[in-house]
Tab-separated table of C-alpha atoms in Angstrom:
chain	number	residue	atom	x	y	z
A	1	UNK	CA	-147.761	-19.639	-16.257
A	2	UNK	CA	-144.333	-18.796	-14.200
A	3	UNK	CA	-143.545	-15.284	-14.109
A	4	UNK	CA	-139.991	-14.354	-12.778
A	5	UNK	CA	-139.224	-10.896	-11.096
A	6	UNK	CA	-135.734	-9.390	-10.723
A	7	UNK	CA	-134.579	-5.430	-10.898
A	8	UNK	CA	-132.125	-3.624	-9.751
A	9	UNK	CA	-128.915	-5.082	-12.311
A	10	UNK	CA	-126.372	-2.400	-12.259
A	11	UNK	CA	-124.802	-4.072	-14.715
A	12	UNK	CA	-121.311	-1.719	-15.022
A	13	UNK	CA	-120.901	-0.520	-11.252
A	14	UNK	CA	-117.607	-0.391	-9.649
A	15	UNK	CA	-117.891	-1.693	-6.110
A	16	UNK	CA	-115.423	1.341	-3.880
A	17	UNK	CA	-113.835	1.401	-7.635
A	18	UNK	CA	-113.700	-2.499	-7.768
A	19	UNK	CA	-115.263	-3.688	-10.620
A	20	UNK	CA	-118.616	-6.306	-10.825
A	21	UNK	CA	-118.245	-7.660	-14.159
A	22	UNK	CA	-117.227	-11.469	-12.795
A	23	UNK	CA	-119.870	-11.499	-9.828
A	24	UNK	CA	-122.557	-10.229	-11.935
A	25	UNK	CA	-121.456	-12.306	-14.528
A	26	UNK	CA	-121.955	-15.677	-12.028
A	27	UNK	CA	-125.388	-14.642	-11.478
A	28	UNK	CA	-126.424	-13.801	-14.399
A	29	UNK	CA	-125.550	-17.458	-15.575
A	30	UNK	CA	-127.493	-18.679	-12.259
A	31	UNK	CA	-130.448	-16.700	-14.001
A	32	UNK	CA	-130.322	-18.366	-17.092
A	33	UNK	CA	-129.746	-22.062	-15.458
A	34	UNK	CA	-133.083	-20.561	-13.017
A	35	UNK	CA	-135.137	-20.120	-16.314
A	36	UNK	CA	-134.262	-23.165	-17.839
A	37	UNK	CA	-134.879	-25.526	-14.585
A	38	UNK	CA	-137.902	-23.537	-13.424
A	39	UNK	CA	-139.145	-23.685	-16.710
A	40	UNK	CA	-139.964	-19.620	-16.740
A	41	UNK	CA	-142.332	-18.343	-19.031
A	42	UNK	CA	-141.790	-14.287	-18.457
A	43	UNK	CA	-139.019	-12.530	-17.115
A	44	UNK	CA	-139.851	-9.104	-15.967
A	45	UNK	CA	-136.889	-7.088	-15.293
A	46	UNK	CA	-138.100	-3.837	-13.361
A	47	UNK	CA	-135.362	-1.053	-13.854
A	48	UNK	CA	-131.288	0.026	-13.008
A	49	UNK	CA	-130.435	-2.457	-15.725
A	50	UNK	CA	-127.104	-0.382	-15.662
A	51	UNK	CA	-125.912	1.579	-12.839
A	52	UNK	CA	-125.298	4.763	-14.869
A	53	UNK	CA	-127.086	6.521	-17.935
A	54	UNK	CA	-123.929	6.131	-19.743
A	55	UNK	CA	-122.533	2.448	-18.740
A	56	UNK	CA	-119.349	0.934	-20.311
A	57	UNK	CA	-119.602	-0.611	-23.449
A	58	UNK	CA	-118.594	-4.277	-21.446
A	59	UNK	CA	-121.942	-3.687	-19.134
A	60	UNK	CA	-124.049	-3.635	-22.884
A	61	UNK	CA	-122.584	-6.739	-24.082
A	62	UNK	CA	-123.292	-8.941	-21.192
A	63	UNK	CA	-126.783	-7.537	-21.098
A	64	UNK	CA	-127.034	-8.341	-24.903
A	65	UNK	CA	-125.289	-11.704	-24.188
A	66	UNK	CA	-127.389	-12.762	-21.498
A	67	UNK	CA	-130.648	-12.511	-23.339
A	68	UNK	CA	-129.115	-14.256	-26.650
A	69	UNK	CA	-128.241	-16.872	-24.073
A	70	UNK	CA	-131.279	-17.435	-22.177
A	71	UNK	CA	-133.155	-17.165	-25.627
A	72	UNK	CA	-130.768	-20.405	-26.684
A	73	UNK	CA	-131.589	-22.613	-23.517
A	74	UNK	CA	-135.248	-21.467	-23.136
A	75	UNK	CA	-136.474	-20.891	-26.589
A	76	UNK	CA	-140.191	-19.737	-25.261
A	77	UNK	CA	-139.191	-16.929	-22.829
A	78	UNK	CA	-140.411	-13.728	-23.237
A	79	UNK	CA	-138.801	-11.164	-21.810
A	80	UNK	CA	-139.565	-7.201	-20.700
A	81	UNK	CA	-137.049	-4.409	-19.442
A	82	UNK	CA	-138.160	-1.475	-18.305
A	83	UNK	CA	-135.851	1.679	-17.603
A	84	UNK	CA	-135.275	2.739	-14.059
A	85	UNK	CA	-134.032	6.241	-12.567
A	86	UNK	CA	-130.291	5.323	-13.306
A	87	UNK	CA	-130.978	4.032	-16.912
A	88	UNK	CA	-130.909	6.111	-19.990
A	89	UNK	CA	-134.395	5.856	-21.986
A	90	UNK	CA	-132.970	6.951	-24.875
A	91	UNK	CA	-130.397	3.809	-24.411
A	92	UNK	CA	-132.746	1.506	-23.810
A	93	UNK	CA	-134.644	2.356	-26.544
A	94	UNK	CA	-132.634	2.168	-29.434
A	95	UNK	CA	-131.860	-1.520	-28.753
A	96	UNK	CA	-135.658	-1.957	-28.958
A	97	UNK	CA	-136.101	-3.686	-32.914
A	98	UNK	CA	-133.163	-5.917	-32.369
A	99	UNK	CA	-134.791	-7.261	-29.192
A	100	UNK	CA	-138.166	-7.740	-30.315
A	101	UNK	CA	-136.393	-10.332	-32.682
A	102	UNK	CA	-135.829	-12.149	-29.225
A	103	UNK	CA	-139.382	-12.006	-28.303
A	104	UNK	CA	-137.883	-8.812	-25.457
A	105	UNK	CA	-140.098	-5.982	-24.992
A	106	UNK	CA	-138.397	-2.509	-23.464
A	107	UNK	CA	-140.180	0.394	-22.845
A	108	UNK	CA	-137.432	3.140	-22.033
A	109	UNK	CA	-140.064	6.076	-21.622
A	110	UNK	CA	-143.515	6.962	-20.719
A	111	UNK	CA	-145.696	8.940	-23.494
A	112	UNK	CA	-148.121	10.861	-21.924
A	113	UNK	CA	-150.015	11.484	-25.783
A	114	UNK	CA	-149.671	7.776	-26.248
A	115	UNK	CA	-150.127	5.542	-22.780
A	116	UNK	CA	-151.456	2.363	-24.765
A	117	UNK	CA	-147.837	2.206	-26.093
A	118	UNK	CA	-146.639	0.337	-22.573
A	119	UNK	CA	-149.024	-2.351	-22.015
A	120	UNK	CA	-147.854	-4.976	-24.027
A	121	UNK	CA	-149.835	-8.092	-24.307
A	122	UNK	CA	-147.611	-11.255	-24.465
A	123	UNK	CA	-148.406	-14.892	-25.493
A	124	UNK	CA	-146.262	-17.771	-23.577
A	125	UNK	CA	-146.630	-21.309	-24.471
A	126	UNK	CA	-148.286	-21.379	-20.965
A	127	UNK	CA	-150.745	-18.290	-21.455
A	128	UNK	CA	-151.245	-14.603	-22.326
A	129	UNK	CA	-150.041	-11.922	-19.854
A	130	UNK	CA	-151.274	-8.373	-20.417
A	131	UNK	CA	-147.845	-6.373	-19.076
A	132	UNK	CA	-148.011	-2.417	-18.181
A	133	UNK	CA	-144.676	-1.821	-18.255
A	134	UNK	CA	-144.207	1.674	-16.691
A	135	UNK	CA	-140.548	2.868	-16.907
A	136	UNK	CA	-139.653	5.503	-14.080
A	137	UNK	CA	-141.497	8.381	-14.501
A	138	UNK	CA	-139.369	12.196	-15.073
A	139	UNK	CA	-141.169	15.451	-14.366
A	140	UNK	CA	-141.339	15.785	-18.459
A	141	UNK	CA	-142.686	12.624	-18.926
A	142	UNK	CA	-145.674	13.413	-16.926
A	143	UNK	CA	-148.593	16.258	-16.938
A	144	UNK	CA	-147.443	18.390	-13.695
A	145	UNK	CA	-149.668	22.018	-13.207
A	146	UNK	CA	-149.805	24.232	-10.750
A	147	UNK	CA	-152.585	22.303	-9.457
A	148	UNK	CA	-151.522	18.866	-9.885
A	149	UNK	CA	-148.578	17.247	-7.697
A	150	UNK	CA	-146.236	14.974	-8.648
A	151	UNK	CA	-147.835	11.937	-7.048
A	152	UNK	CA	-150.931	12.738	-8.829
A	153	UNK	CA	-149.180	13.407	-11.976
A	154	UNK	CA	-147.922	10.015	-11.246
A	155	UNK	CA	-151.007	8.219	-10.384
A	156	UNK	CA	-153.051	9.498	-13.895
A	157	UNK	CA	-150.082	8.271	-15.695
A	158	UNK	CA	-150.432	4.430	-14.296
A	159	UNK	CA	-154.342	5.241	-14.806
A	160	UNK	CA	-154.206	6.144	-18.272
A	161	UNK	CA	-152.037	2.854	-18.993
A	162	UNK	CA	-154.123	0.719	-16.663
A	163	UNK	CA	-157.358	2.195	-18.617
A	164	UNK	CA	-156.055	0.732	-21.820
A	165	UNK	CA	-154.843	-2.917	-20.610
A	166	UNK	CA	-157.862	-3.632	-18.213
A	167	UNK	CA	-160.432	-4.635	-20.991
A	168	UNK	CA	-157.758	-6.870	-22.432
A	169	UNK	CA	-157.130	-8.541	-19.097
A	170	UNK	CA	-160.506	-9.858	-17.876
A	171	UNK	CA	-159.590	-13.567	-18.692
A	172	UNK	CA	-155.593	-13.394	-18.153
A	173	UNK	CA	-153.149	-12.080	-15.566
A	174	UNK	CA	-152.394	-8.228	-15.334
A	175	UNK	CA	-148.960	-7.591	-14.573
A	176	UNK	CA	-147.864	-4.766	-13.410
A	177	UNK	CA	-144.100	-2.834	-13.531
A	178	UNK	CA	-143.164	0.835	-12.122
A	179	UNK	CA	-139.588	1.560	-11.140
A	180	UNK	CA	-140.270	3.985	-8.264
A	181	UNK	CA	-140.640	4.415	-4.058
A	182	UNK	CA	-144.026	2.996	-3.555
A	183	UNK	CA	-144.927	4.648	0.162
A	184	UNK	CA	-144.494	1.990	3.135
A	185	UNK	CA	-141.247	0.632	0.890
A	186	UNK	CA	-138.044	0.014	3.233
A	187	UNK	CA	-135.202	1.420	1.704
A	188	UNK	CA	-131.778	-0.013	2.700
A	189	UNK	CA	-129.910	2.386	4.932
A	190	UNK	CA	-127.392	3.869	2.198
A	191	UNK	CA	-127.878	1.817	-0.839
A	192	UNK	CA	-130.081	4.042	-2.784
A	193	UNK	CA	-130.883	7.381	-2.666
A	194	UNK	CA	-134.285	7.840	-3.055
A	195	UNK	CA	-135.556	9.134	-6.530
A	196	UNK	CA	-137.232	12.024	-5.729
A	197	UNK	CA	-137.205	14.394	-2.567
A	198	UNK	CA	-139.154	16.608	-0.385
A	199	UNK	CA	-142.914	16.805	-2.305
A	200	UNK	CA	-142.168	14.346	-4.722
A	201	UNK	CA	-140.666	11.394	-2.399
A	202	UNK	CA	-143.276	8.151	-2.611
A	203	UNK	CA	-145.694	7.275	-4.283
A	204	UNK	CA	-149.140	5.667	-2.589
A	205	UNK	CA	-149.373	2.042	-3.881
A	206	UNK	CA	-153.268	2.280	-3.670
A	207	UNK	CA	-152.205	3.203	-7.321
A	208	UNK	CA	-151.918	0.176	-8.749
A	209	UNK	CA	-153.312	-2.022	-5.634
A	210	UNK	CA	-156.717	-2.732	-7.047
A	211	UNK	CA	-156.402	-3.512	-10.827
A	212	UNK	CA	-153.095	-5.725	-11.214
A	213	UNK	CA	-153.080	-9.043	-10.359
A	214	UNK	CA	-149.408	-9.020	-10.026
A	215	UNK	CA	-147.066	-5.673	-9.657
A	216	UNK	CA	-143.387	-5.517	-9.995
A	217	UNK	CA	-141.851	-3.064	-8.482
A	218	UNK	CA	-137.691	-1.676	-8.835
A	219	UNK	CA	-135.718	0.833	-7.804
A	220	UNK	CA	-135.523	-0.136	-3.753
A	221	UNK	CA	-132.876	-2.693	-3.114
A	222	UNK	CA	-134.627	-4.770	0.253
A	223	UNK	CA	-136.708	-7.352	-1.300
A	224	UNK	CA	-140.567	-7.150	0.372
A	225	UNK	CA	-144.087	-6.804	-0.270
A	226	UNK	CA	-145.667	-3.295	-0.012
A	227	UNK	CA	-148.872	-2.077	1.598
A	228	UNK	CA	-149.014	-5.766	3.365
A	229	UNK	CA	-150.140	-7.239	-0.056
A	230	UNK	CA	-148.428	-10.073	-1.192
A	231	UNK	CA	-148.860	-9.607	-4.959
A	232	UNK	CA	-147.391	-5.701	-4.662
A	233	UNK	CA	-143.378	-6.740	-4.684
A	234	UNK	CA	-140.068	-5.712	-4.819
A	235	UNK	CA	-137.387	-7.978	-5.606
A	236	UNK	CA	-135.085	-6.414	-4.330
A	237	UNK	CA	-131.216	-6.208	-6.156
A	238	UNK	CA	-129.329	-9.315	-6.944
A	239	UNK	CA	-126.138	-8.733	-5.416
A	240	UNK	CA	-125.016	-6.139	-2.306
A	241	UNK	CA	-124.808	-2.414	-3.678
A	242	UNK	CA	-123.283	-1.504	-0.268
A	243	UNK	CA	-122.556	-2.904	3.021
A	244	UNK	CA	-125.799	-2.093	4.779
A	245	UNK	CA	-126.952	-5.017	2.370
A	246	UNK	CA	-124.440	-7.408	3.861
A	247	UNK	CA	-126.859	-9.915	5.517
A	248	UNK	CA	-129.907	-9.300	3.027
A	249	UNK	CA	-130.515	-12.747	1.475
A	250	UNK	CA	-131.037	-10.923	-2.196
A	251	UNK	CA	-133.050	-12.783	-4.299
A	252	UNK	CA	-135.474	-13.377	-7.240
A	253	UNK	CA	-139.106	-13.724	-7.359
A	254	UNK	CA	-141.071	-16.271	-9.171
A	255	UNK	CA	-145.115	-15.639	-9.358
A	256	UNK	CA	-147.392	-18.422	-10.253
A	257	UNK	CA	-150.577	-18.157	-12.055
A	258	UNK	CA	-153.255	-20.541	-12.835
A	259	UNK	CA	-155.277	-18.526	-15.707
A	260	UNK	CA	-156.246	-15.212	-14.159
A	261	UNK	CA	-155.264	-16.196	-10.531
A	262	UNK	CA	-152.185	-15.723	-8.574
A	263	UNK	CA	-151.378	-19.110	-7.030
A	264	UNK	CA	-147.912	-18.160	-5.118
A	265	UNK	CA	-145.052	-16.078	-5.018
A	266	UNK	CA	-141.845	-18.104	-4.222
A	267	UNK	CA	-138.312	-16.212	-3.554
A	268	UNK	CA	-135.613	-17.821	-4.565
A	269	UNK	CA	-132.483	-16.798	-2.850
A	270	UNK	CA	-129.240	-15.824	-5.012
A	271	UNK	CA	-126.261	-17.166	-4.269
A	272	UNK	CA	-123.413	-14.816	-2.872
A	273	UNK	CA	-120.237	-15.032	-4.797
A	274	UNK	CA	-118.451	-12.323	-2.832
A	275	UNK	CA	-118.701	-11.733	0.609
A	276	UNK	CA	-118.661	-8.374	2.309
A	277	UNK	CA	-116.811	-7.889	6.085
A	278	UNK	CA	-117.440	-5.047	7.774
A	279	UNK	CA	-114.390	-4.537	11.001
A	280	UNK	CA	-116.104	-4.260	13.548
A	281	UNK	CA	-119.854	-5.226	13.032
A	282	UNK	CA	-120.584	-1.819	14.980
A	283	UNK	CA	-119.046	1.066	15.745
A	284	UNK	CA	-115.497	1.917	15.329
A	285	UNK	CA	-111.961	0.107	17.314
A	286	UNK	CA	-108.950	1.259	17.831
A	287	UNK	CA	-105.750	0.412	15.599
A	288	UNK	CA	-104.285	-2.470	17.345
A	289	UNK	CA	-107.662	-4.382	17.934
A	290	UNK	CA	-108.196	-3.315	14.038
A	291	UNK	CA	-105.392	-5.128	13.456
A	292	UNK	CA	-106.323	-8.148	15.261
A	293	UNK	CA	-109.375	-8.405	13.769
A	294	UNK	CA	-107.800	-8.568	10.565
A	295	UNK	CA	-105.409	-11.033	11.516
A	296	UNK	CA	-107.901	-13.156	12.703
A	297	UNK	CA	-109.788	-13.451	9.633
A	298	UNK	CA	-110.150	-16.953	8.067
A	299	UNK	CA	-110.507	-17.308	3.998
A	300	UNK	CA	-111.699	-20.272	2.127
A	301	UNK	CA	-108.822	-20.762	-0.869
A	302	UNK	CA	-111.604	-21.980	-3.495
A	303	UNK	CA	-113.878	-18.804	-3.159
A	304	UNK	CA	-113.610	-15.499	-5.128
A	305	UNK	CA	-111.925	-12.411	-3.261
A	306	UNK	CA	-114.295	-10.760	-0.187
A	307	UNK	CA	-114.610	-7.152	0.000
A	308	UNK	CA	-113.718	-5.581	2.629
A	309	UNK	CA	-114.572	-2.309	4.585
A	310	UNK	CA	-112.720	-1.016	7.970
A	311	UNK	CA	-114.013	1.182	10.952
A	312	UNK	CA	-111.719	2.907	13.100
A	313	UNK	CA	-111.833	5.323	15.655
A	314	UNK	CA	-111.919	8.768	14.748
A	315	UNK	CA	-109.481	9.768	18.192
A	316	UNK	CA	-107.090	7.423	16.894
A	317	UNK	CA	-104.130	9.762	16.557
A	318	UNK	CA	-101.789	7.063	14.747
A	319	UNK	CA	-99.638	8.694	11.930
A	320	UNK	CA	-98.808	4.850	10.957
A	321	UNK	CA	-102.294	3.869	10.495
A	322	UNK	CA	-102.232	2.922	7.187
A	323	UNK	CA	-99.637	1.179	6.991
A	324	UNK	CA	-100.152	-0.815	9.659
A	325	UNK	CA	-103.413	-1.610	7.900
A	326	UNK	CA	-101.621	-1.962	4.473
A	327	UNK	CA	-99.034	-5.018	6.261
A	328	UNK	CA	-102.064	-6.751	7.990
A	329	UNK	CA	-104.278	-7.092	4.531
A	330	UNK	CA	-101.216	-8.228	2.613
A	331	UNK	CA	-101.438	-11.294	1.412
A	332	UNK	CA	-105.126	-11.752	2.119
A	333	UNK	CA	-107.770	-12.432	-0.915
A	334	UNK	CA	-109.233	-8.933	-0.021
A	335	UNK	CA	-110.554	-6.022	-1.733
A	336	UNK	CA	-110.154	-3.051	0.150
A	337	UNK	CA	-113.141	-0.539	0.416
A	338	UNK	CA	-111.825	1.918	2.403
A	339	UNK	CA	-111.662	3.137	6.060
A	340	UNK	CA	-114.566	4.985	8.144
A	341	UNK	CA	-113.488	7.174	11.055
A	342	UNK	CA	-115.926	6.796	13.710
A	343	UNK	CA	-116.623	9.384	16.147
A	344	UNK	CA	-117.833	7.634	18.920
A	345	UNK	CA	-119.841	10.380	20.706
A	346	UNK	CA	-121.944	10.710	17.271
A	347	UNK	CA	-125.653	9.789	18.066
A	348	UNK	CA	-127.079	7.294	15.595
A	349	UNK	CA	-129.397	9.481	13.298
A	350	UNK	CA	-126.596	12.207	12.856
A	351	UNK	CA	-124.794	12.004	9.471
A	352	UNK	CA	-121.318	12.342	9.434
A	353	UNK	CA	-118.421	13.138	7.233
A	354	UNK	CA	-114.918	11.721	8.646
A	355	UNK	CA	-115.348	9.732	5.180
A	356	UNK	CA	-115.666	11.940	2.172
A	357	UNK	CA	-117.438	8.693	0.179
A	358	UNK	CA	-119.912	8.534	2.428
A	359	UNK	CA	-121.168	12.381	1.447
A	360	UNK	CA	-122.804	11.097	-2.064
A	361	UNK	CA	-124.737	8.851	-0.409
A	362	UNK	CA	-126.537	11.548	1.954
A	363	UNK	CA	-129.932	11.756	0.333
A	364	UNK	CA	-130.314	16.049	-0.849
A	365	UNK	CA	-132.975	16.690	1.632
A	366	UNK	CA	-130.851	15.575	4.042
A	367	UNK	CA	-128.100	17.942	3.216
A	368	UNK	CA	-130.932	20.303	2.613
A	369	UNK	CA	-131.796	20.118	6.596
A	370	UNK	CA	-128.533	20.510	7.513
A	371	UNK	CA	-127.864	23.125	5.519
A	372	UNK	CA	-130.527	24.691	6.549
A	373	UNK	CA	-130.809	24.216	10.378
A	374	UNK	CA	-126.898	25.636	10.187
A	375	UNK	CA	-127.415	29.235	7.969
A	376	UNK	CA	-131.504	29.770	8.448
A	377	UNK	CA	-132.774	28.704	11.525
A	378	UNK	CA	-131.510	26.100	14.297
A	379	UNK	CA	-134.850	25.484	15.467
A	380	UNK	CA	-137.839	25.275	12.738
A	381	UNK	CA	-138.492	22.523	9.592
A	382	UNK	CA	-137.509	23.572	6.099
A	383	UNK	CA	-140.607	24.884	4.803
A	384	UNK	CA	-142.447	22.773	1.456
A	385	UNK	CA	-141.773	25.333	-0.728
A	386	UNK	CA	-138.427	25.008	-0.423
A	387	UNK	CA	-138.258	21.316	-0.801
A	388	UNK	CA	-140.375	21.341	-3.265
A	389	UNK	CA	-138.018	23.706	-5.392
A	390	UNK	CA	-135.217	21.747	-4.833
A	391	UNK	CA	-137.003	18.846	-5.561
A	392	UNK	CA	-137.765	20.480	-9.114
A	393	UNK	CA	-134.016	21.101	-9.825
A	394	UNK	CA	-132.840	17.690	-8.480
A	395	UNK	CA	-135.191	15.978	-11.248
A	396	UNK	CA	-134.597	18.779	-14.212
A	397	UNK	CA	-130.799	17.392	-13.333
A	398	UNK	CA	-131.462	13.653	-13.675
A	399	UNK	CA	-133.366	14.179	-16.438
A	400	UNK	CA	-130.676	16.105	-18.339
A	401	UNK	CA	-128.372	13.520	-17.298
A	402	UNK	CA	-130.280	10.941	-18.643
A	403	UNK	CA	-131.096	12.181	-22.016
């Protein structure tokens, strides 16, 4: 049986208000030409289908259209989605008794009354797989007490499903999903903020380490194994959801399995339809050399539009920067991602905000500790408690936002 791993979609995000549709649109047809050649029995899609709770109605039809489509050249796949922090359950359930006609199982949200309702057991012309297919996990859907943290609020959910699918798997493969930060995971250095904060940040993968035979894992973006074990993965996103991914090779996972046993998990590397440039590499330049690295540039005429992101020097005291700028991208098959001012006496590890975008994507704890060392005290930690409260209020607000 061939089991093929992918998360991390964002089907409906605009790229610095650019928008995807086309480049996710070429891979999702290199997905479906994937499954047909690799002759793919499962396709486990672990979370951030969309990149908002509430995507555009275009981001729902290719969804929809890609699994009619795949359905039509590879009439045997099975298929299960699972919602991830930036997903709506609700959304992802009500499309639930249309898809089953498509032999695609979702699971938008956890019941905590009812954990048998996420292992789904799936027959492939190749085998059975026994699936738990944990969506991420909110505060509500989960039994939190005054004596009971969120990890291990976390952990009995993943027991309780595990409980109900390991008697069903002790002749086939148990596959595992979660959309979360498994601890030891290597988040990308602004792609994603992480999911929860201060007491509630990552989870321990010894969770799910010694049941699964398989676990697929969303929600970071850097494609990797987790805890040194090569059948605990992430598959990291598809395409770049910000420049630190510029020289990831994203990709796709496909895991092998000869009855119960995992044979071999092969990556197989998606091809980049846009590029990403980054002037300079490091650190910022002044305006003229800006403008000579721009000029410089070299496009092939047969490839889609690269995006394209500019560093200058903060002490550059140009009124005429812009336009300057403005004359050396013209005519160029760019799309323009704005400008970072660099200060170049900024040390490494301290955040900075000469570019207003760049403030969303300063995790809260980190604004927390600045905050903090500026209006309480210069030279002492933020205490738990604190994080821990504003950990409570960041996930009452995704949650709300997600209803």
């Amino acid at each position: 049986m061939k089991v093929l791993h992918t998360s991390d979609w964002h089907l409906g995000q605009q790229f610095y208000e650019h928008s995807r549709a086309q480049e996710q649109q070429v891979f999702l047809d290199w997905l479906i030409n994937i499954l047909q050649t690799q002759s793919i029995d499962l396709l486990l899609i672990a979370g951030d289908i969309y990149h908002t709770a509430t995507p555009p109605a275009s981001a729902e039809q290719q969804l929809y259209s890609f699994i009619k489509q795949a359905k039509q050249f590879c009439p045997n796949l099975h298929i299960v989605i699972i919602a991830g922090n930036h997903d709506s359950a609700n959304r992802i359930e009500t499309a639930k008794p249309l898809l089953q006609l498509c032999d695609t199982h979702v699971v938008g949200r956890f019941n905590k009354h009812a954990p048998e309702q996420v292992v789904k057991s799936i027959t492939t012309k190749n085998g059975t797989a026994h699936v738990v297919a944990m969506p991420f996990l909110r505060a509500a859907d989960i039994t939190m007490t005054a004596d009971t943290s969120y990890q291990q609020a976390v952990a009995q959910a993943y027991q309780q499903a595990l409980d109900h699918a390991k008697p069903l798997a002790t002749q086939a493969p148990l596959i595992l999903m979660g959309h979360l930060h498994a601890k030891g995971g290597d988040i990308s250095s602004d792609s994603e903020r992480n999911i929860s904060i201060g007491g509630f940040e990552a989870i321990n993968a010894n969770i799910f380490s010694q049941s699964a035979d398989y676990v697929a894992l969303g929600h970071l973006h850097k494609a990797q194994c987790v805890a040194k074990s090569e059948h605990i993965r992430y598959s990291g996103t598809p395409l770049p959801m910000s420049f630190s991914e510029k020289n990831y090779q994203h990709q796709v996972l496909i895991a092998e399995f000869e009855g119960k046993k995992l044979t071999a998990v092969k990556p197989l590397y998606v091809p980049r339809h846009q590029q990403l440039i980054l002037l300079p590499e490091k650190g910022g330049t002044t305006l003229n050399h800006l403008c000579e690295l721009i000029n410089a540039l070299t496009f092939n005429p047969e490839e889609a539009p690269c995006y394209i992101r500019l560093r200058l020097n903060a002490s550059e005291t140009s009124s005429q920067f812009r336009t300057a700028i403005d004359e050396a991208l013209a005519d160029k098959p760019v799309l323009f991602c704005g400008i970072e001012r660099v200060n170049q006496q900024q040390t490494n590890d301290e955040p900075h905000f000469s570019d207003l975008g760049n403030i969303e994507q300063l995790d809260p704890m980190t604004l927390l500790s600045l905050a903090f060392s500026q209006q309480v005290n210069t030279d002492e930690a933020v205490p738990d408690e604190v994080k821990d409260c504003l950990a409570l209020v960041i996930n009452s607000m995704d949650e709300e936002a997600n209803i």
